[in-house]
Every structure is written in structure tokens, then in C-alpha cells.
Coordinates of C-alpha atoms in Angstrom, one line a residue:
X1 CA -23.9 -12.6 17.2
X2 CA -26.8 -12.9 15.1
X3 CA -27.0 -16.3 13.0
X4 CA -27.7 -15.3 9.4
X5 CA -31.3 -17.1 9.1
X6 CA -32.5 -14.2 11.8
X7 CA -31.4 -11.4 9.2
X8 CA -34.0 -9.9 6.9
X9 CA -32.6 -10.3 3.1
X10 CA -31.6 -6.5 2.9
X11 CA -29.6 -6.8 6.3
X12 CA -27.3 -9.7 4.2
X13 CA -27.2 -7.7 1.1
X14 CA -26.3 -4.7 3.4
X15 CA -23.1 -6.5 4.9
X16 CA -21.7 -7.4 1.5
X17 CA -20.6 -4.0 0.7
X18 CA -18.2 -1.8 2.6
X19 CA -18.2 2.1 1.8
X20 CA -15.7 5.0 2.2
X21 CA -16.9 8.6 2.6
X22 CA -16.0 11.7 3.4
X23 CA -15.3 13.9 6.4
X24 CA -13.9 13.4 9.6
X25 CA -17.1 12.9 11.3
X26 CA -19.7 10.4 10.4
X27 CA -21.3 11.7 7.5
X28 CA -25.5 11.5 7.0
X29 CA -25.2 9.6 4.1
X30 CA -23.0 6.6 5.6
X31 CA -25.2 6.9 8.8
X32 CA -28.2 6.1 6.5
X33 CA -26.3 3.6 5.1
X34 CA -25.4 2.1 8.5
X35 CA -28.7 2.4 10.1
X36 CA -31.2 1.7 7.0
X37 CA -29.0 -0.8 4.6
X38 CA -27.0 -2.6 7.2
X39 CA -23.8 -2.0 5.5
X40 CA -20.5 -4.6 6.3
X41 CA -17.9 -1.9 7.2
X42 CA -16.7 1.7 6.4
X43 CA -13.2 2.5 5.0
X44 CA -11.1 5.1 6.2
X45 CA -9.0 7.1 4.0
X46 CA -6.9 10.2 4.4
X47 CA -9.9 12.9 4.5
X48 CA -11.6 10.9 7.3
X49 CA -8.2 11.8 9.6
X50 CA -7.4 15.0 11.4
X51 CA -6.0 13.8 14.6
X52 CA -5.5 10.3 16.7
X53 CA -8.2 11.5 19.2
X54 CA -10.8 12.1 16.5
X55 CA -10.0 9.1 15.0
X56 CA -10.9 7.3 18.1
X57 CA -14.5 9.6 18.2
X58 CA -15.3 8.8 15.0
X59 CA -15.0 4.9 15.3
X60 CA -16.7 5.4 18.2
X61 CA -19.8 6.9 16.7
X62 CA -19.4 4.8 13.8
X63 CA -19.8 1.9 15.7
X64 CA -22.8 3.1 18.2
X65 CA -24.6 3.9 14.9
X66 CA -24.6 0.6 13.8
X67 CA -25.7 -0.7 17.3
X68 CA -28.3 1.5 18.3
X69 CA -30.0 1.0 14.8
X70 CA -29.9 -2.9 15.7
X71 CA -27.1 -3.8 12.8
X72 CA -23.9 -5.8 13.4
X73 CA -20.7 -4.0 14.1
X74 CA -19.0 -2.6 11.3
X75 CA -15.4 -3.6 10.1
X76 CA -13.8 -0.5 9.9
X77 CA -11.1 -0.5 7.0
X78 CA -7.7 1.4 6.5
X79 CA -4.4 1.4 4.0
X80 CA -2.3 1.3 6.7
X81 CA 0.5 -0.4 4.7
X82 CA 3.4 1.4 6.0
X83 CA 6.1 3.8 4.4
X84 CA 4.2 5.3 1.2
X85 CA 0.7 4.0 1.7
X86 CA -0.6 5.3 5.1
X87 CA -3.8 6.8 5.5
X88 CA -2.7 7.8 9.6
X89 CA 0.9 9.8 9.4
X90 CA 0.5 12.3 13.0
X91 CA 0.6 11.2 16.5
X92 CA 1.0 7.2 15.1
X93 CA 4.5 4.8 14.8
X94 CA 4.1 5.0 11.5
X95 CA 6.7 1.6 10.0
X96 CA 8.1 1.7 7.2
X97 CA 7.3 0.6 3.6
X98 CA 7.7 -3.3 2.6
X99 CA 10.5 -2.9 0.4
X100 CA 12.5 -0.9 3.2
X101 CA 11.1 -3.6 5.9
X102 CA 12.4 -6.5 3.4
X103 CA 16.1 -4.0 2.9
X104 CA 16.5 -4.1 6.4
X105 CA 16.8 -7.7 6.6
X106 CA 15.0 -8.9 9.5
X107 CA 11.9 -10.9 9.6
X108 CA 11.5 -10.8 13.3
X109 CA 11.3 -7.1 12.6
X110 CA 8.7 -7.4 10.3
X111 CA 6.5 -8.9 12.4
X112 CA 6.9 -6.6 15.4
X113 CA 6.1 -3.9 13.3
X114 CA 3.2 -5.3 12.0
X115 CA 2.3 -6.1 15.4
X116 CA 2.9 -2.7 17.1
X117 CA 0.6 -1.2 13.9
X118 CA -1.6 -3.6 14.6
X119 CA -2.1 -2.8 18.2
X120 CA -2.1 1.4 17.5
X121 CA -5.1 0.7 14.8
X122 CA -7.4 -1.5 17.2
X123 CA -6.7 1.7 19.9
X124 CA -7.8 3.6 17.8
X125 CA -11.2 1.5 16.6
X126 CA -10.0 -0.1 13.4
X127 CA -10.7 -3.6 12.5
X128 CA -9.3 -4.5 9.6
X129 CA -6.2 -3.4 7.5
X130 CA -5.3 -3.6 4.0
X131 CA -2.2 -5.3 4.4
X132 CA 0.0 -6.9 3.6
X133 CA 0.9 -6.1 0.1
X134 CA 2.0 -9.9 -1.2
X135 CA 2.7 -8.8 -5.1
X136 CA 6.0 -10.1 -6.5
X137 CA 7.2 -6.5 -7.6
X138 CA 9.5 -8.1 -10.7
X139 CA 8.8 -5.7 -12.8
X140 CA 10.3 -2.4 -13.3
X141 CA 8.2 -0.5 -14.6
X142 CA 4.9 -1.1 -12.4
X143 CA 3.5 2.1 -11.6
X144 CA 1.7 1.1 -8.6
X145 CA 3.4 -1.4 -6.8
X146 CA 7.0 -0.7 -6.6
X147 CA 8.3 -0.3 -2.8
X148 CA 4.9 -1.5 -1.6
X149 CA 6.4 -5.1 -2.7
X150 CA 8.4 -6.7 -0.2
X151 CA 10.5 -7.2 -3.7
X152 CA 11.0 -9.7 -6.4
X153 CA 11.6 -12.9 -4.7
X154 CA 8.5 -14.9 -4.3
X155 CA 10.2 -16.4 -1.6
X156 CA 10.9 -13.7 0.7
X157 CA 7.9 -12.1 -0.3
X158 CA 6.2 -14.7 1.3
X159 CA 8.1 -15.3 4.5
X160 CA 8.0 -11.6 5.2
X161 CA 4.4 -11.5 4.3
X162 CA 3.4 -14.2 6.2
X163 CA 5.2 -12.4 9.1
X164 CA 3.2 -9.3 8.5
X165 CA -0.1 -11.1 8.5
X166 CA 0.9 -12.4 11.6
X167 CA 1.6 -9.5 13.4
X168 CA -0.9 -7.7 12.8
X169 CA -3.4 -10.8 13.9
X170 CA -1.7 -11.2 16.7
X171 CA -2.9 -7.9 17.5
X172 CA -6.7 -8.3 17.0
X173 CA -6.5 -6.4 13.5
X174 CA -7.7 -8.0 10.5
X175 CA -5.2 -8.9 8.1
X176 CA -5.4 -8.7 4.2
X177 CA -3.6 -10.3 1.3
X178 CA -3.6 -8.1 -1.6
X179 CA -3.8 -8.6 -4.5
X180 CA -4.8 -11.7 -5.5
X181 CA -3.5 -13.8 -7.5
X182 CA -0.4 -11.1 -8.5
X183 CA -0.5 -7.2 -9.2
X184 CA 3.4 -7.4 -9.3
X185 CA 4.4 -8.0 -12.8
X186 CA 2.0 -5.4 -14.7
X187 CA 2.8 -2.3 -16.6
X188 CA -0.4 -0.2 -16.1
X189 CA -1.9 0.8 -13.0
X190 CA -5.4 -0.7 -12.8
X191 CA -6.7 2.7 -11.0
X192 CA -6.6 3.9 -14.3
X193 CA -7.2 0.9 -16.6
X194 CA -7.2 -3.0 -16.7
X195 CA -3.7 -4.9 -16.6
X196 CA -3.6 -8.0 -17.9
X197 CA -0.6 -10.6 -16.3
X198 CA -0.1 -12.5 -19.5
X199 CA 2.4 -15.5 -18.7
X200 CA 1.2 -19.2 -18.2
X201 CA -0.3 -21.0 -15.5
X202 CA 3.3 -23.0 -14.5
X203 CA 5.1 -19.3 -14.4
X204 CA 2.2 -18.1 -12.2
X205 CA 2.6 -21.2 -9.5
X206 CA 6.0 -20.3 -9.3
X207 CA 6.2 -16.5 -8.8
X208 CA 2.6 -14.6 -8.2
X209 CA 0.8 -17.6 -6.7
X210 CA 3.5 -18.8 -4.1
X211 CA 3.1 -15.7 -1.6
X212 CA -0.8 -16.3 -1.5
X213 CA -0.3 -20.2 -0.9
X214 CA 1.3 -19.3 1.8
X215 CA -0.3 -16.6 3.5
X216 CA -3.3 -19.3 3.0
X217 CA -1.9 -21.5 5.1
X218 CA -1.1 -19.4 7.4
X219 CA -4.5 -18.7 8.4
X220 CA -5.0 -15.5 6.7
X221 CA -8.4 -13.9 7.3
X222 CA -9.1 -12.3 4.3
X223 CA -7.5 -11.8 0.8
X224 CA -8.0 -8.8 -1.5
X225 CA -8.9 -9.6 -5.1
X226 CA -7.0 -7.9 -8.0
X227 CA -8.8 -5.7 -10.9
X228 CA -6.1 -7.6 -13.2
X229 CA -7.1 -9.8 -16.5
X230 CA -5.1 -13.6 -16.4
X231 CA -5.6 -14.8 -19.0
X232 CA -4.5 -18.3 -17.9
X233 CA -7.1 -18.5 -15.6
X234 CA -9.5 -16.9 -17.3
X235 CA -10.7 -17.4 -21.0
X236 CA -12.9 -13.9 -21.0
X237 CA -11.2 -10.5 -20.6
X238 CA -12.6 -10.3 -17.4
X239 CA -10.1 -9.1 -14.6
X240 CA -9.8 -11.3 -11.4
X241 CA -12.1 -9.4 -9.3
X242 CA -15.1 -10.6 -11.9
X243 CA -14.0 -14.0 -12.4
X244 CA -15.5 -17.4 -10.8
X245 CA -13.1 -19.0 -12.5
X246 CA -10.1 -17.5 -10.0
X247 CA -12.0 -16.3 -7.4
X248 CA -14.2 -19.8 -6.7
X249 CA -12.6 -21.8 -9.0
X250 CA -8.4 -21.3 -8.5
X251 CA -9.0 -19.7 -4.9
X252 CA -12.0 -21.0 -3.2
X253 CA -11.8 -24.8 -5.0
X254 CA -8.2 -25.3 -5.7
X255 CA -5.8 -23.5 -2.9
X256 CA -8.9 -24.1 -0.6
X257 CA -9.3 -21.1 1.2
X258 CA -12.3 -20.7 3.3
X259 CA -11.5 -17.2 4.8
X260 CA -13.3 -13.7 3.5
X261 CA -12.8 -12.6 -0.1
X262 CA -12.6 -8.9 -0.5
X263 CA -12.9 -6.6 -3.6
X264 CA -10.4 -3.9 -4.4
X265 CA -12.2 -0.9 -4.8
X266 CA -15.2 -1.0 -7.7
X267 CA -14.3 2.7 -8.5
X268 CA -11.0 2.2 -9.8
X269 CA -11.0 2.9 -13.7
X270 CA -10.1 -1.1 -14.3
X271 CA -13.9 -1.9 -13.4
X272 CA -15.8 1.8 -13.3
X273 CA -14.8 2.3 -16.8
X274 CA -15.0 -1.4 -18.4
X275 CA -17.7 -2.8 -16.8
X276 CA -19.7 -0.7 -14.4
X277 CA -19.1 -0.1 -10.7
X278 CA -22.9 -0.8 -10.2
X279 CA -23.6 -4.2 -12.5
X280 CA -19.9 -5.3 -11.4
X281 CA -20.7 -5.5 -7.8
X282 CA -23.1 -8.2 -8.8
X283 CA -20.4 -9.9 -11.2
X284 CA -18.4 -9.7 -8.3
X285 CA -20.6 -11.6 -5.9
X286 CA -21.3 -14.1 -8.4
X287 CA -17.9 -14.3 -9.3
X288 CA -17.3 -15.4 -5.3
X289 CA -16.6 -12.4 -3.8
X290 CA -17.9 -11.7 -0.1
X291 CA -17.3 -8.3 0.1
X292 CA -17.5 -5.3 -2.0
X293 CA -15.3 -2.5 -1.4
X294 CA -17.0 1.3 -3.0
X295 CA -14.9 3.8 -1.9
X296 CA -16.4 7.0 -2.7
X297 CA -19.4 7.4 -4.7
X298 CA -22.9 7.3 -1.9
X299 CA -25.0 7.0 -5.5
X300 CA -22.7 4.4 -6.3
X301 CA -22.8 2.6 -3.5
X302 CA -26.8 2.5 -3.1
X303 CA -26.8 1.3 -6.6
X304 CA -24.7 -1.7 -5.6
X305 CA -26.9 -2.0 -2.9
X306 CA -30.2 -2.1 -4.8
X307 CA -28.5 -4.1 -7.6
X308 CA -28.0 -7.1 -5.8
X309 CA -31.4 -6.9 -4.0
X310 CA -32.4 -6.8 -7.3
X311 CA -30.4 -9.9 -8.6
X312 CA -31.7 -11.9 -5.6
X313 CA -35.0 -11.1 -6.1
X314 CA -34.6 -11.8 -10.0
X315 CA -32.8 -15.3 -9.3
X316 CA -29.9 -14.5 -10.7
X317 CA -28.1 -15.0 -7.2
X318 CA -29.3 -17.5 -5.2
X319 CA -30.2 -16.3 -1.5
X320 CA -28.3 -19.5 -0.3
X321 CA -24.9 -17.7 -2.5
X322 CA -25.4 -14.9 0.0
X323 CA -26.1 -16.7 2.8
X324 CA -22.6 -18.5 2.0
X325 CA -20.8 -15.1 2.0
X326 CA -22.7 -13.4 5.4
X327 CA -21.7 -16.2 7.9
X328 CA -18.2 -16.1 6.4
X329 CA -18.3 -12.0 7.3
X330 CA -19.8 -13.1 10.4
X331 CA -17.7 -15.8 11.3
X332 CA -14.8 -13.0 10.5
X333 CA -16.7 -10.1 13.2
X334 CA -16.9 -12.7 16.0
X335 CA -13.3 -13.9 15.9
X336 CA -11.9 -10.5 16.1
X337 CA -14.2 -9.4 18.8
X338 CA -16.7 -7.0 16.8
X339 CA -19.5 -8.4 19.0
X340 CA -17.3 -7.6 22.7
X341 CA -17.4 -4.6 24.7
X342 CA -14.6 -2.2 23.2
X343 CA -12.2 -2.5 26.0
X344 CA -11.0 1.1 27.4
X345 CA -7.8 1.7 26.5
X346 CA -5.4 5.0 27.1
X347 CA -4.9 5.8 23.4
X348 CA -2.0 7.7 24.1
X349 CA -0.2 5.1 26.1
X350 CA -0.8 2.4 22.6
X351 CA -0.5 4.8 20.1
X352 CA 2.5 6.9 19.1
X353 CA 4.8 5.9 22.1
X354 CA 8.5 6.2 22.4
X355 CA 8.9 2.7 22.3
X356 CA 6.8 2.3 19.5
X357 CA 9.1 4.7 17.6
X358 CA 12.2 3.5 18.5
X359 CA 11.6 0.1 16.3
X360 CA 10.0 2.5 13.8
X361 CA 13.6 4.0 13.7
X362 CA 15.3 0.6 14.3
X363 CA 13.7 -0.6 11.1
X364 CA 14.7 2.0 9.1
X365 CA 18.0 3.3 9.8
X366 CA 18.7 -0.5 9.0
X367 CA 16.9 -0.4 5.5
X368 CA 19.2 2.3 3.7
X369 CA 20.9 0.6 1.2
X370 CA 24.2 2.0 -0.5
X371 CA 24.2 0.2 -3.4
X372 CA 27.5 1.8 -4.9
X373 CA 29.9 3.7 -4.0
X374 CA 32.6 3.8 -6.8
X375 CA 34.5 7.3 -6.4
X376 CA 34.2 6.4 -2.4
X377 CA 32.5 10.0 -2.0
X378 CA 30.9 9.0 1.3
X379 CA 30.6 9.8 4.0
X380 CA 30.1 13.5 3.9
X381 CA 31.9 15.5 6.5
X382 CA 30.2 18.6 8.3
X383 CA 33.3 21.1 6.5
X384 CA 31.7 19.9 3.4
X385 CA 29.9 22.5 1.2
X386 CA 27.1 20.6 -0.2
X387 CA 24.3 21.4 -3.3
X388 CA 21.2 19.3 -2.7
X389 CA 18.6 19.3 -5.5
X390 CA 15.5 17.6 -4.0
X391 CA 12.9 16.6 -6.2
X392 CA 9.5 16.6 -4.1
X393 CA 7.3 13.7 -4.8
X394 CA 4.1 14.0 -5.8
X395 CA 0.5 11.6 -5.5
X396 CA 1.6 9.1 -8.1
X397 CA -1.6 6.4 -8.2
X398 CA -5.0 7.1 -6.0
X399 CA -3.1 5.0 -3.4
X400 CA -0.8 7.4 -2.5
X401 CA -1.0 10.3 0.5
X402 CA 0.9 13.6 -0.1
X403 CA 3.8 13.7 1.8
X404 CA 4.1 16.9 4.0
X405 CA 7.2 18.6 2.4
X406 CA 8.3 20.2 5.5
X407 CA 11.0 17.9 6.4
X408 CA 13.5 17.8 2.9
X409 CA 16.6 15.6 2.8
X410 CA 18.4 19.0 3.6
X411 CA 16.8 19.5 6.5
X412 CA 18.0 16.1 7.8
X413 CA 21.1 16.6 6.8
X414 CA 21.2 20.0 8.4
X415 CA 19.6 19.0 11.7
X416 CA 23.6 16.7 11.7
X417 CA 25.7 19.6 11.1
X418 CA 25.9 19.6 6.9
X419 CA 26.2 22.6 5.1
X420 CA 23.6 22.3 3.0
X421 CA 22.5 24.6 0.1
X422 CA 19.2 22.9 -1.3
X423 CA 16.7 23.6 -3.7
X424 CA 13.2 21.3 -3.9
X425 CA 12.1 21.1 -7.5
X426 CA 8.8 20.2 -7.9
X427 CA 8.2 16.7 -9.9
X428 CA 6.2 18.7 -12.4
X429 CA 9.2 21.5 -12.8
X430 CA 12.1 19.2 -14.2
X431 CA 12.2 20.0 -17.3
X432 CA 11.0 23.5 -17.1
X433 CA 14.2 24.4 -14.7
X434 CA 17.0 22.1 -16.1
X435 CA 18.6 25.0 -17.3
X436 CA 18.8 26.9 -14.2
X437 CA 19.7 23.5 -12.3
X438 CA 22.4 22.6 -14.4
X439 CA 23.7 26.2 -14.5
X440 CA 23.5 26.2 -10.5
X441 CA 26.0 23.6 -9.9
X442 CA 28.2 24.2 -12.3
X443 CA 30.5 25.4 -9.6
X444 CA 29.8 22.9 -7.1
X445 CA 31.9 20.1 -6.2
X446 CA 29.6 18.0 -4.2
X447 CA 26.5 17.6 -5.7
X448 CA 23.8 15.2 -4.0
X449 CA 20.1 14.7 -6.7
X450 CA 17.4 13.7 -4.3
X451 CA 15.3 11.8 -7.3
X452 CA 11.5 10.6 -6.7
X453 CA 10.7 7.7 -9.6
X454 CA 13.5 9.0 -11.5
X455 CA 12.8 5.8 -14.0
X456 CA 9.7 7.1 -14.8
X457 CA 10.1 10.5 -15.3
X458 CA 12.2 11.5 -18.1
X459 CA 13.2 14.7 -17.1
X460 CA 14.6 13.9 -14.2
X461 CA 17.3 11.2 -16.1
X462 CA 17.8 13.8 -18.6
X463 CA 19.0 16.1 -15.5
X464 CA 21.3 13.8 -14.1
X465 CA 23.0 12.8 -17.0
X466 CA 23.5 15.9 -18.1
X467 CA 25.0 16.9 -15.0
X468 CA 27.5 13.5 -15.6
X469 CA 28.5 14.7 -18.9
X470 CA 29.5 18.4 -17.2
X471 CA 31.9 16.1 -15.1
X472 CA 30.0 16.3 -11.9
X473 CA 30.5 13.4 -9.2
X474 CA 27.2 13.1 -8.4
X475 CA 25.7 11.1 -4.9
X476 CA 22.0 10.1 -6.0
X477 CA 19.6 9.3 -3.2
X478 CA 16.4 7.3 -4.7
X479 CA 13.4 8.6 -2.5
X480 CA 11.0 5.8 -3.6
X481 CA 11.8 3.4 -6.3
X482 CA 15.1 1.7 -6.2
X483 CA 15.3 0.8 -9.8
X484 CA 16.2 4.7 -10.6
X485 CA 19.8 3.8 -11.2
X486 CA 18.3 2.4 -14.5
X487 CA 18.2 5.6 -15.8
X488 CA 21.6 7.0 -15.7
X489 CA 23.8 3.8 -14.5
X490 CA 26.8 5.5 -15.4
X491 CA 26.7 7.3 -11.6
X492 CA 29.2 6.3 -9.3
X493 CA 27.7 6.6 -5.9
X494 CA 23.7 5.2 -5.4
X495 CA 21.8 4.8 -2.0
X496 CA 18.2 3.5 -1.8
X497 CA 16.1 5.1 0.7
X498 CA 12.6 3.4 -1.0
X499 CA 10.3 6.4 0.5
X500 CA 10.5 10.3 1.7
X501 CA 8.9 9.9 4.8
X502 CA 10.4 12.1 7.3
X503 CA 12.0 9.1 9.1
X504 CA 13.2 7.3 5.9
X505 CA 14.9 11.2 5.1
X506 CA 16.7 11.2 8.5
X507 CA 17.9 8.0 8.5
X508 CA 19.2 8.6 5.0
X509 CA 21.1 11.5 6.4
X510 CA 22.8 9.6 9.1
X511 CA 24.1 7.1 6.4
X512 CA 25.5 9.9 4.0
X513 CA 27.3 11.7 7.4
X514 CA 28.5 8.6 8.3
X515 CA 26.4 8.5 11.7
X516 CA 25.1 5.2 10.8
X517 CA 26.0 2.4 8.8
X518 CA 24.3 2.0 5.4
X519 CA 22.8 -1.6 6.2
X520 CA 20.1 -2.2 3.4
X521 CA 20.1 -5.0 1.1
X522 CA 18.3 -4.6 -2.6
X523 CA 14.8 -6.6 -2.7
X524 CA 15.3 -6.5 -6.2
X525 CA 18.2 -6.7 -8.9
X526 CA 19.1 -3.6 -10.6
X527 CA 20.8 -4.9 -14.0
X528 CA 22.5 -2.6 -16.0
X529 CA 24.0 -4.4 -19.5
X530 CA 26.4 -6.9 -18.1
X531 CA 26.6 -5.5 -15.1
X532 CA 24.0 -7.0 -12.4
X533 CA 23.8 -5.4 -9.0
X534 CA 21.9 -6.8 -6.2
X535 CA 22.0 -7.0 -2.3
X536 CA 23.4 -3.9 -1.9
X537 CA 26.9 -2.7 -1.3
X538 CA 30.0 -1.2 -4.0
X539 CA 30.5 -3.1 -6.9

């Protein structure tokens, strides 16, 4: 390992910023990057993936790139949260979501699926992984967080976040608490603009803050900062990611954490549009940040680049103030073996296994979560005629993967024996096809709605309670966010399957044909007037 006073200035300026870009083989402009700025560490997101075996030849080249041009190895970056928010789907165990993890009850659990994920990315070349999502998801309506919370409870949240950091350390991967201090209790998602978390400073100790404390003395390795404004923190609308006073003073000075600070990514509208991907990489830096995270824009990125050359060489940053951040990166490379011979591994005897699966399945047959079941509708027999309306999700925030449609809740239920009659709506078709929806089952007795953020989508509510005031028992299955019963509480039978995965869809089935037992407890409360209902199970 290099010791930082050996590094020319633009090698340290080059290992404070991390870049995405595109294609499934190293691209010219992030080899130039690699080779000429010295860059920290690449990101990998759903464009850079065709297969497990290319994923493993492009790390590889990555990596040679950085050494044969004389530069340190590169962390090489991923989403790899689980259930929604996976950037790997084929040939990988992928686990579920948080919230589903958290449903299923078991914390032992949660840390052997971090630990398997873990042990699949570092096969395949991967460093570090965005993860775990520590956000106390107590708010409804947060577009962006949801069932990537391990739920409301900054308790649990904690405990099974603590688990997941372990895990996944455990494996040689670096872990990431995201996103600091809090992105749970916000209304606007801050890819597209700047949430502000408005409560007071005791409020935030006692929900958003515990999770973090935690995870800190746990011995995270780095922590994600959030492009949200707090105000009791901060006395400027500047959003966490651009504030010394939360990033040095509350996190650095005050929890006393000593590990890496990372960036979200500058391109997301909160900063981008506000303040300036460019200038706010240096805002960022000065706020206390370590290392920048510029996903997609090479222009962008060499601006950052030149920008804080610029701001060293201007005095506005000290070289000392980088010098501070590079042995932390450093430090961070050496501990999880950057600097060591990659050790040969059989990727196909890590990554995708049976084994692997199996707690994959374990996890999330245990997570489905009937939460009522008033007219005792379920289970479903095979004699059963049955009308499935299935609303296919749809990319939701810049976080999201499309979700291959092959595999519907029909087919699930199909591949068990139903009889199954389904039609997949698109999310965007709601309200241009209620008509010939509510006209289709007016004959049917045993209507199933498939809903995908059902609380969020208008049409969709409008659908359902139509259908209710026809007379229609209806079963609703909620593909993502749990709090869809919100919408139209007045239906009698609920279950929570908090993602459309193909796993989370067959394991659904099983509960509904009464293979399995619907074991899932609500991370969060659903209230509906004086009625409250939480944990799971018939009211």
C-alpha cells in the first residue's frame, strides 16, 4: 500500500471520487479515468451487467487497469440491497428486500443473507455494497424508501441493520449505512428534488439518528450521506451531503465516527439542480465528505475532478483536508484486501448455488404477511375459478431495476395447480381500462387485485373500490408497499408481499393455496380511523 505522502496531488484528488459508466465492458473513458486521474472506485449499475461470468471479466479488467497504470485498486461499488434494489438479478441468490427480511422475523436470518450476498459479490470482484438501507421508513408516503426500510421501528431498524452490516463484512464486502442521518420520514424523493426532515434535534436522536449510532458502534466501514435539508442541524438550506455542520460537526465530532464518508450520487436532481454537481463535489469535500459518488456524467465527473484540483491549488481546501480523507480510503482498501492477490475462486460454486437459494426461499416464504383475513377467503383450493388482475410495476425512482414481467402472480399460482384467468395491466393503463376491468369481473366470484403502490397511484384505489361497491369479495395482494390497504381499508382479506420478484411472487402463491403458512409480521402500522393494525394476522 502506498502511504499518501508518496502520491502526487492529482493521484489524492483522483481517489476522492468514484464514477459509474456505461457498458458491460470497461469503457475508454473510465479507463482514462483510471489510468490518468487515479480515480477511488467505479460503480456498477444495471447496464454494466449481462451475465455472472462477465461480471467477473469486467472487475477483472477493471482492476488490472488500475494496476498496470501504477494506481491503487479500485473499490468497485453496487446497489445490491436486496428484493427491489438489485443491480445483479441472473445466475445470483438474490435475498430479499429489508422490509420482507425484517417480516420474516429473524435476525439470525438477516445476517446470513447478508453474509451469503456478501460472499457472491466479492466472487464476483465487488468491494463495496450500498447497503444496508438504515432509514426509519415512518412515513407513508415516501416515495423512495418504502420496503427498502427495515420498517418504522428505530429499534429494529437498527438491530437488523447492524446484522446486515455484519454480514456482509464478515464476508470481505464493504458495508454502507445509508442515508445519513434519516431519508425515512420525507415526502419527496431527493432524485428529483431536495427533502427537508423538518422535526427537532430531541425527535431526531430518538428515531433517524438511533440506527446510525448503532451501526457506528458496530464498526461500520463507511456511511452514505443523504441529499436531505435538516434543518436542526443545519441553519442554511443546505442538504446533509453539503453540510460541515452534520457531516464533521454531528457525525465526525459528536457520534465520533472515524470510518469513510461517502456521497449519494452528485447527479441526483437534490444537488444537480440546486447547487451544481461540479462546484458541490467541492462543497462536499469541504463539508467532510471522503468520497464523491458521480454516477453517470464522464464531463461531470472530470469537472469534479478539475474542480477540486482547482480548489487546492486556490487554498480553498487545504492539501492536509485531503490528505485526511485519502488515508481514510486507504486505510478502508487495505483492510478489505484491495492490495492482496484476488484469490481464485470457482464463481459458480459461490455464486447462485442451491444452498444459497434455499435461505433465499427460507427468508421469504417466511416474510408473507396476511394481515387480514375477514370473510376467511383463504386459502384458495385448485377447483377454484380464479380472476387475477395484476398490475405490473414499473421504475418508480432512479433506484429502481425493471422487473422482468415474465413470471406474474398467475403464473405462480398456476405453476400450484390454480385456475387462473389473469390479466397484467400496466401501471400507466389503470385508469384508461377501469371500465373494461370492472366490466370483466362482474361475473366473477373470486377476484384476487395484484396492486403495485396502490397508495400512490389513484387509479388503482379508484379500481378496487369500485369493485367493493359492485359487491365483490376481493383478496388484494400488495406487490411492494404494504401501506396500500390505506387506500381502500374497507377490504376484507390483505396479504403483504413487499416486492414482485419472482421469488416473493411464488411464495406469495404458496400462502394464498395454502401450501405454506403466511408467517410475516408488519414492519410498520397500517392505521385506518380507529382501527390500528400491525404485526400481521386477522383483526
Amino acid at each position: 500500500m502506498r502511504k499518501v505522502e508518496q502520491m502526487t496531488l492529482e493521484q489524492k484528488i483522483g481517489q476522492l471520487v468514484m464514477c459509474g459508466f456505461e457498458g458491460t465492458e470497461p469503457s475508454e473513458e473510465v479507463l482514462r479515468l483510471i489510468r490518468e486521474k487515479a480515480i477511488g472506485g467505479v460503480i456498477y449499475f444495471a447496464r454494466n451487467v449481462r451475465n455472472v461470468e462477465q461480471v467477473v471479466s469486467l472487475s477483472a479488467a477493471l482492476q488490472e487497469a488500475a494496476a498496470a497504470s501504477g494506481q491503487e485498486p479500485l473499490f468497485i461499488g453496487i446497489d445490491q440491497e436486496g428484493g427491489m434494489v438489485a443491480r445483479i438479478t441472473d445466475g445470483v441468490a438474490l435475498m430479499p428486500g429489508a422490509m420482507a427480511i425484517a417480516a420474516a422475523g429473524s435476525l439470525e436470518e438477516a445476517y446470513q443473507a447478508a453474509l451469503i450476498c456478501g460472499q457472491e459479490l466479492k466472487a464476483l470482484g465487488i468491494n463495496l455494497n450500498y447497503a444496508p438501507v438504515l432509514d426509519v421508513n415512518n412515513n407513508a408516503a415516501n416515495p423512495v424508501i418504502g420496503v427498502r426500510s427495515f420498517g418504522e421501528d428505530p429499534a429494529k431498524v437498527a438491530e437488523y441493520g447492524v446484522k446486515t452490516l455484519q454480514g456482509l463484512q464478515s464476508a470481505g464486502v464493504i458495508a454502507t449505512a445509508k442515508h445519513f442521518p434519516g431519508h425515512g420520514d420525507t415526502n419527496v424523493d431527493s432524485h428529483l428534488d431536495l427533502p427537508t426532515v423538518p422535526h427537532a434535534r430531541e425527535r431526531i436522536e430518538q428515531v433517524e439518528l438511533r440506527p446510525f449510532r448503532e451501526a457506528i458502534a458496530a464498526g461500520v466501514d463507511s456511511i452514505m450521506s443523504s441529499h436531505v435539508v435538516f434543518p436542526a442541524f443545519e441553519s442554511q438550506k443546505l442538504p446533509v451531503t453539503l453540510s460541515k455542520a452534520v457531516l464533521t460537526g454531528l457525525l465526525r465530532e459528536e457520534l465520533g465516527y472515524e470510518g469513510v464518508i461517502m456521497t449519494d450520487c452528485m447527479e441526483m436532481n437534490a444537488i444537480a439542480e440546486h447547487f451544481g454537481t461540479v462546484e458541490a463535489a467541492v462543497m462536499a469535500v469541504e463539508a467532510g465528505a471522503d468520497l464523491v459518488l458521480i454516477s453517470h456524467s464522464h464531463d461531470r465527473q472530470q469537472g469534479a475532478i478539475n474542480a477540486l484540483l482547482q480548489a487546492v491549488r486556490s487554498g480553498r481546501l487545504s492539501e492536509e483536508r485531503i490528505n485526511r480523507s485519502v488515508n481514510r480510503l486507504l486505510a478502508l482498501k487495505e483492510k478489505r484486501g484491495l492490495y492482496e492477490p484476488a484469490a481464485a475462486v470457482e464463481v459458480k460454486a459461490v455464486v447462485g448455488t442451491a444452498e444459497h437459494k434455499a435461505v433465499a426461499r427460507r427468508i421469504s416464504e417466511s416474510s408473507i404477511t396476511l394481515v387480514k383475513d375477514e370473510a376467511g377467503l383463504l386459502p384458495f383450493r385448485t377447483e377454484d375459478s380464479l380472476f387475477l388482475i395484476s398490475i405490473e410495476g414499473a421504475v418508480l425512482t432512479q433506484v429502481d431495476e425493471a422487473v422482468d414481467a415474465q413470471l406474474t402472480l398467475g403464473s405462480a399460482l398456476r405453476e400450484l395447480g390454480a385456475q387462473v384467468t389473469e390479466l397484467v395491466v400496466p401501471l400507466t393503463k389503470v385508469e384508461e381500462l377501469k371500465k373494461e376491468l370492472l366490466s370483466a369481473v362482474r361475473y366473477e366470484r373470486q377476484v384476487i387485485i395484484a396492486t403495485y403502490n396502490a397508495y400512490l397511484d389513484p387509479a388503482q384505489a379508484e379500481l378496487i373500490r369500485e369493485l367493493l361497491a359492485l359487491g365483490k369479495e376481493i383478496t388484494v395482494v400488495a406487490q411492494r408497499s404494504p401501506y396500500d390497504l390505506l387506500a381502500f381499508p374497507a377490504v376484507s382479506t390483505y396479504v403483504v408481499a413487499y416486492e414482485n420478484r419472482p421469488l416473493a411472487l411464488r411464495s406469495t402463491a404458496k400462502v394464498l393455496m395454502g401450501d405454506s403458512k403466511a408467517r410475516g409480521k408488519l414492519p410498520i402500522t397500517l392505521s385506518e380511523g380507529e382501527t390500528v393494525l400491525a404485526g400481521g394476522g386477522s383483526r
